[in-house]
Amino acid sequence: MGKALDGVRILDFTHVQSGPTCTQLLAWLGADVIKVERAGAGDITREQLRDIEGVDSLYFTMLNHNKRSITLDTKKPQGKAVLERLVKHCDVLVENFAPGALDRMGFTWERIQQLNPKMIVASVKGFGPGPYEECKVYENVAQCAGGSASTTGFDDGPPLVTGAQIGDSGTGLHLALGIVAALYQRKSTGRGQRVLCAMQDGVLNLCRVKLRDQQRLARTGVMKEYPQYPDGKFGSAVPRAGNSSGGGQPGWIIKCKGWETDPNAYLYFITQAPVWAEICKVIGKEEWITDPDYATPNARLPRLKHVFDTIEKWTMTKTKFEAMEELNKHDIPCGPILSMEELAAEPSLRATGTVVEVDHPERGKYLTVGNPIKLSDSPTEVQRSPLLGEHTNEVLQELGVSAAEIEALRTAKVI
């Protein structure tokens, strides 16, 4: 059975995380991704955060599955000539260079259109057009500039970044969707187009509920589902909300049995209104079902701290898994705080391909995330990341470059 993106060729000029996240997802969906790297060096993440000396790091391998790698010096005329052939050969060029880098290479949008009018050029940038357009951006910078950090953490502490890579990987996922949309539109127009995803924009998109809350706060001056209510004060900007849910159903992280020694012995508990009576029964507070101070969601809002403290006395008598099993019998929404160690060992995630074991010729077996998107007619087979320049000869031959020409390029240190 074919893959969803069979026949789509991606010219991958990305590095580090945001761009490679995008192109890896396209490769998982069946696109032929040709990763262009510097001869002798390659993507900088090949050597970053290494756990085995002289071997591609997990940082690189976990972002570059299912791709082919070629090396090419695009500063040399022979390299530029090969790149022109690649542009003509491929459907999409993906890059996350600094602003203007492609232009300086001689591959402006206009030049690419001359070579291949159907080419889609997709770019990740730190900021979109505006005062910060030329600024260098990394993951945590994007989280701070996109509104995530200011709304993360507790009210009595500093802003916090999250462990989820919403700036890099989040923007890469947005870009992949933009590319697929552009490919679909090309079917009717016959033309390529430019696709841009700025990291600040991607983070803000993921923080939309906080932009919602900013407008609510401006109108009412208070947000009753936030932990600052009723005793704290609200300023003019959305505050940090601790572990409150961000939705209409109040939630909090509470301790479970063993929390004294296990930093992840916690459970996220949501006091969903339709199951409030069930919650009261489970925790032994049936009188709250009819008590006017607790019977309705609005009545509970000023008393949420006491509510969760009371629930916590019950959860502390059970492990997070025991609590979850009991609560799910009553359709009470909750979730255990799972560590990376627990996730790596979870059999169900292995069974669905969400966590995959891959064999690498130099580092041996390692774990990686698999494709989070499951298509019934296009199952993903996670293949190891390529060695540096592993497919150079193969790709050049597909472009019609002769063996003698390939040897000449190698002698000139173009590849």
PDB file of N, CA, C and O in Angstrom, residues 83-118:
ATOM      1  N   LEU A  83      22.658  22.322  -7.012  1.00  0.00           N
ATOM      2  CA  LEU A  83      21.473  22.805  -6.313  1.00  0.00           C
ATOM      3  C   LEU A  83      20.386  23.228  -7.298  1.00  0.00           C
ATOM      4  O   LEU A  83      19.193  22.988  -7.063  1.00  0.00           O
ATOM      5  N   GLU A  84      20.768  23.837  -8.399  1.00  0.00           N
ATOM      6  CA  GLU A  84      19.783  24.203  -9.414  1.00  0.00           C
ATOM      7  C   GLU A  84      19.056  22.967  -9.940  1.00  0.00           C
ATOM      8  O   GLU A  84      17.844  22.982 -10.143  1.00  0.00           O
ATOM      9  N   ARG A  85      19.804  21.892 -10.133  1.00  0.00           N
ATOM     10  CA  ARG A  85      19.186  20.659 -10.606  1.00  0.00           C
ATOM     11  C   ARG A  85      18.242  20.077  -9.549  1.00  0.00           C
ATOM     12  O   ARG A  85      17.187  19.524  -9.872  1.00  0.00           O
ATOM     13  N   LEU A  86      18.639  20.219  -8.287  1.00  0.00           N
ATOM     14  CA  LEU A  86      17.777  19.742  -7.208  1.00  0.00           C
ATOM     15  C   LEU A  86      16.480  20.543  -7.137  1.00  0.00           C
ATOM     16  O   LEU A  86      15.403  19.986  -6.901  1.00  0.00           O
ATOM     17  N   VAL A  87      16.576  21.861  -7.328  1.00  0.00           N
ATOM     18  CA  VAL A  87      15.376  22.705  -7.311  1.00  0.00           C
ATOM     19  C   VAL A  87      14.425  22.292  -8.430  1.00  0.00           C
ATOM     20  O   VAL A  87      13.197  22.231  -8.237  1.00  0.00           O
ATOM     21  N   LYS A  88      14.968  21.991  -9.584  1.00  0.00           N
ATOM     22  CA  LYS A  88      14.136  21.550 -10.704  1.00  0.00           C
ATOM     23  C   LYS A  88      13.511  20.179 -10.434  1.00  0.00           C
ATOM     24  O   LYS A  88      12.422  19.874 -10.922  1.00  0.00           O
ATOM     25  N   HIS A  89      14.204  19.368  -9.636  1.00  0.00           N
ATOM     26  CA  HIS A  89      13.818  17.978  -9.388  1.00  0.00           C
ATOM     27  C   HIS A  89      12.764  17.845  -8.293  1.00  0.00           C
ATOM     28  O   HIS A  89      11.993  16.879  -8.286  1.00  0.00           O
ATOM     29  N   CYS A  90      12.716  18.810  -7.366  1.00  0.00           N
ATOM     30  CA  CYS A  90      11.898  18.669  -6.158  1.00  0.00           C
ATOM     31  C   CYS A  90      10.622  19.499  -6.221  1.00  0.00           C
ATOM     32  O   CYS A  90      10.465  20.378  -7.068  1.00  0.00           O
ATOM     33  N   ASP A  91       9.722  19.222  -5.292  1.00  0.00           N
ATOM     34  CA  ASP A  91       8.440  19.923  -5.200  1.00  0.00           C
ATOM     35  C   ASP A  91       8.447  21.030  -4.157  1.00  0.00           C
ATOM     36  O   ASP A  91       7.751  22.037  -4.304  1.00  0.00           O
ATOM     37  N   VAL A  92       9.206  20.805  -3.078  1.00  0.00           N
ATOM     38  CA  VAL A  92       9.193  21.731  -1.949  1.00  0.00           C
ATOM     39  C   VAL A  92      10.623  21.951  -1.468  1.00  0.00           C
ATOM     40  O   VAL A  92      11.398  20.995  -1.357  1.00  0.00           O
ATOM     41  N   LEU A  93      10.968  23.193  -1.188  1.00  0.00           N
ATOM     42  CA  LEU A  93      12.226  23.517  -0.526  1.00  0.00           C
ATOM     43  C   LEU A  93      11.876  24.038   0.864  1.00  0.00           C
ATOM     44  O   LEU A  93      11.091  24.978   0.997  1.00  0.00           O
ATOM     45  N   VAL A  94      12.443  23.415   1.899  1.00  0.00           N
ATOM     46  CA  VAL A  94      12.174  23.821   3.274  1.00  0.00           C
ATOM     47  C   VAL A  94      13.463  24.331   3.895  1.00  0.00           C
ATOM     48  O   VAL A  94      14.504  23.684   3.782  1.00  0.00           O
ATOM     49  N   GLU A  95      13.405  25.512   4.528  1.00  0.00           N
ATOM     50  CA  GLU A  95      14.616  26.083   5.130  1.00  0.00           C
ATOM     51  C   GLU A  95      14.278  26.819   6.419  1.00  0.00           C
ATOM     52  O   GLU A  95      13.171  27.330   6.585  1.00  0.00           O
ATOM     53  N   ASN A  96      15.259  26.837   7.319  1.00  0.00           N
ATOM     54  CA  ASN A  96      15.137  27.665   8.522  1.00  0.00           C
ATOM     55  C   ASN A  96      16.438  28.430   8.759  1.00  0.00           C
ATOM     56  O   ASN A  96      16.942  28.535   9.869  1.00  0.00           O
ATOM     57  N   PHE A  97      16.978  28.964   7.649  1.00  0.00           N
ATOM     58  CA  PHE A  97      18.155  29.823   7.721  1.00  0.00           C
ATOM     59  C   PHE A  97      17.787  31.167   8.366  1.00  0.00           C
ATOM     60  O   PHE A  97      16.616  31.500   8.537  1.00  0.00           O
ATOM     61  N   ALA A  98      18.816  31.950   8.646  1.00  0.00           N
ATOM     62  CA  ALA A  98      18.590  33.335   9.055  1.00  0.00           C
ATOM     63  C   ALA A  98      17.942  34.088   7.896  1.00  0.00           C
ATOM     64  O   ALA A  98      18.105  33.718   6.722  1.00  0.00           O
ATOM     65  N   PRO A  99      17.181  35.158   8.193  1.00  0.00           N
ATOM     66  CA  PRO A  99      16.524  35.914   7.115  1.00  0.00           C
ATOM     67  C   PRO A  99      17.528  36.355   6.050  1.00  0.00           C
ATOM     68  O   PRO A  99      18.605  36.850   6.359  1.00  0.00           O
ATOM     69  N   GLY A 100      17.179  36.133   4.780  1.00  0.00           N
ATOM     70  CA  GLY A 100      18.014  36.577   3.673  1.00  0.00           C
ATOM     71  C   GLY A 100      19.094  35.608   3.245  1.00  0.00           C
ATOM     72  O   GLY A 100      19.791  35.858   2.254  1.00  0.00           O
ATOM     73  N   ALA A 101      19.252  34.480   3.943  1.00  0.00           N
ATOM     74  CA  ALA A 101      20.336  33.548   3.628  1.00  0.00           C
ATOM     75  C   ALA A 101      20.170  32.942   2.231  1.00  0.00           C
ATOM     76  O   ALA A 101      21.143  32.832   1.479  1.00  0.00           O
ATOM     77  N   LEU A 102      18.960  32.554   1.877  1.00  0.00           N
ATOM     78  CA  LEU A 102      18.734  32.003   0.533  1.00  0.00           C
ATOM     79  C   LEU A 102      19.040  33.027  -0.545  1.00  0.00           C
ATOM     80  O   LEU A 102      19.631  32.699  -1.593  1.00  0.00           O
ATOM     81  N   ASP A 103      18.664  34.259  -0.302  1.00  0.00           N
ATOM     82  CA  ASP A 103      18.945  35.320  -1.274  1.00  0.00           C
ATOM     83  C   ASP A 103      20.443  35.482  -1.476  1.00  0.00           C
ATOM     84  O   ASP A 103      20.921  35.635  -2.608  1.00  0.00           O
ATOM     85  N   ARG A 104      21.192  35.437  -0.378  1.00  0.00           N
ATOM     86  CA  ARG A 104      22.645  35.595  -0.469  1.00  0.00           C
ATOM     87  C   ARG A 104      23.297  34.417  -1.194  1.00  0.00           C
ATOM     88  O   ARG A 104      24.373  34.566  -1.784  1.00  0.00           O
ATOM     89  N   MET A 105      22.650  33.280  -1.169  1.00  0.00           N
ATOM     90  CA  MET A 105      23.145  32.114  -1.903  1.00  0.00           C
ATOM     91  C   MET A 105      22.865  32.243  -3.396  1.00  0.00           C
ATOM     92  O   MET A 105      23.370  31.457  -4.200  1.00  0.00           O
ATOM     93  N   GLY A 106      22.058  33.232  -3.762  1.00  0.00           N
ATOM     94  CA  GLY A 106      21.695  33.399  -5.167  1.00  0.00           C
ATOM     95  C   GLY A 106      20.387  32.736  -5.523  1.00  0.00           C
ATOM     96  O   GLY A 106      20.017  32.668  -6.704  1.00  0.00           O
ATOM     97  N   PHE A 107      19.674  32.253  -4.514  1.00  0.00           N
ATOM     98  CA  PHE A 107      18.413  31.563  -4.769  1.00  0.00           C
ATOM     99  C   PHE A 107      17.259  32.366  -4.177  1.00  0.00           C
ATOM    100  O   PHE A 107      16.625  31.976  -3.190  1.00  0.00           O
ATOM    101  N   THR A 108      17.019  33.505  -4.806  1.00  0.00           N
ATOM    102  CA  THR A 108      15.869  34.327  -4.425  1.00  0.00           C
ATOM    103  C   THR A 108      14.592  33.623  -4.853  1.00  0.00           C
ATOM    104  O   THR A 108      14.615  32.655  -5.637  1.00  0.00           O
ATOM    105  N   TRP A 109      13.477  34.102  -4.349  1.00  0.00           N
ATOM    106  CA  TRP A 109      12.188  33.541  -4.755  1.00  0.00           C
ATOM    107  C   TRP A 109      12.020  33.627  -6.266  1.00  0.00           C
ATOM    108  O   TRP A 109      11.563  32.673  -6.910  1.00  0.00           O
ATOM    109  N   GLU A 110      12.420  34.743  -6.835  1.00  0.00           N
ATOM    110  CA  GLU A 110      12.278  34.930  -8.283  1.00  0.00           C
ATOM    111  C   GLU A 110      13.131  33.924  -9.052  1.00  0.00           C
ATOM    112  O   GLU A 110      12.698  33.360 -10.067  1.00  0.00           O
ATOM    113  N   ARG A 111      14.366  33.689  -8.569  1.00  0.00           N
ATOM    114  CA  ARG A 111      15.251  32.740  -9.244  1.00  0.00           C
ATOM    115  C   ARG A 111      14.704  31.322  -9.139  1.00  0.00           C
ATOM    116  O   ARG A 111      14.727  30.554 -10.115  1.00  0.00           O
ATOM    117  N   ILE A 112      14.205  30.956  -7.973  1.00  0.00           N
ATOM    118  CA  ILE A 112      13.635  29.619  -7.796  1.00  0.00           C
ATOM    119  C   ILE A 112      12.432  29.431  -8.708  1.00  0.00           C
ATOM    120  O   ILE A 112      12.250  28.370  -9.315  1.00  0.00           O
ATOM    121  N   GLN A 113      11.608  30.486  -8.836  1.00  0.00           N
ATOM    122  CA  GLN A 113      10.450  30.400  -9.723  1.00  0.00           C
ATOM    123  C   GLN A 113      10.858  30.223 -11.181  1.00  0.00           C
ATOM    124  O   GLN A 113      10.168  29.542 -11.940  1.00  0.00           O
ATOM    125  N   GLN A 114      11.974  30.849 -11.571  1.00  0.00           N
ATOM    126  CA  GLN A 114      12.480  30.650 -12.934  1.00  0.00           C
ATOM    127  C   GLN A 114      12.888  29.199 -13.167  1.00  0.00           C
ATOM    128  O   GLN A 114      12.630  28.626 -14.230  1.00  0.00           O
ATOM    129  N   LEU A 115      13.530  28.618 -12.149  1.00  0.00           N
ATOM    130  CA  LEU A 115      13.992  27.240 -12.275  1.00  0.00           C
ATOM    131  C   LEU A 115      12.843  26.245 -12.217  1.00  0.00           C
ATOM    132  O   LEU A 115      12.837  25.241 -12.929  1.00  0.00           O
ATOM    133  N   ASN A 116      11.858  26.525 -11.344  1.00  0.00           N
ATOM    134  CA  ASN A 116      10.761  25.583 -11.141  1.00  0.00           C
ATOM    135  C   ASN A 116       9.527  26.357 -10.672  1.00  0.00           C
ATOM    136  O   ASN A 116       9.353  26.604  -9.477  1.00  0.00           O
ATOM    137  N   PRO A 117       8.651  26.739 -11.598  1.00  0.00           N
ATOM    138  CA  PRO A 117       7.464  27.534 -11.229  1.00  0.00           C
ATOM    139  C   PRO A 117       6.519  26.820 -10.264  1.00  0.00           C
ATOM    140  O   PRO A 117       5.696  27.463  -9.617  1.00  0.00           O
ATOM    141  N   LYS A 118       6.661  25.519 -10.150  1.00  0.00           N
ATOM    142  CA  LYS A 118       5.790  24.750  -9.252  1.00  0.00           C
ATOM    143  C   LYS A 118       6.391  24.582  -7.854  1.00  0.00           C
ATOM    144  O   LYS A 118       5.764  23.998  -6.968  1.00  0.00           O
TER     145      LYS A 118
END
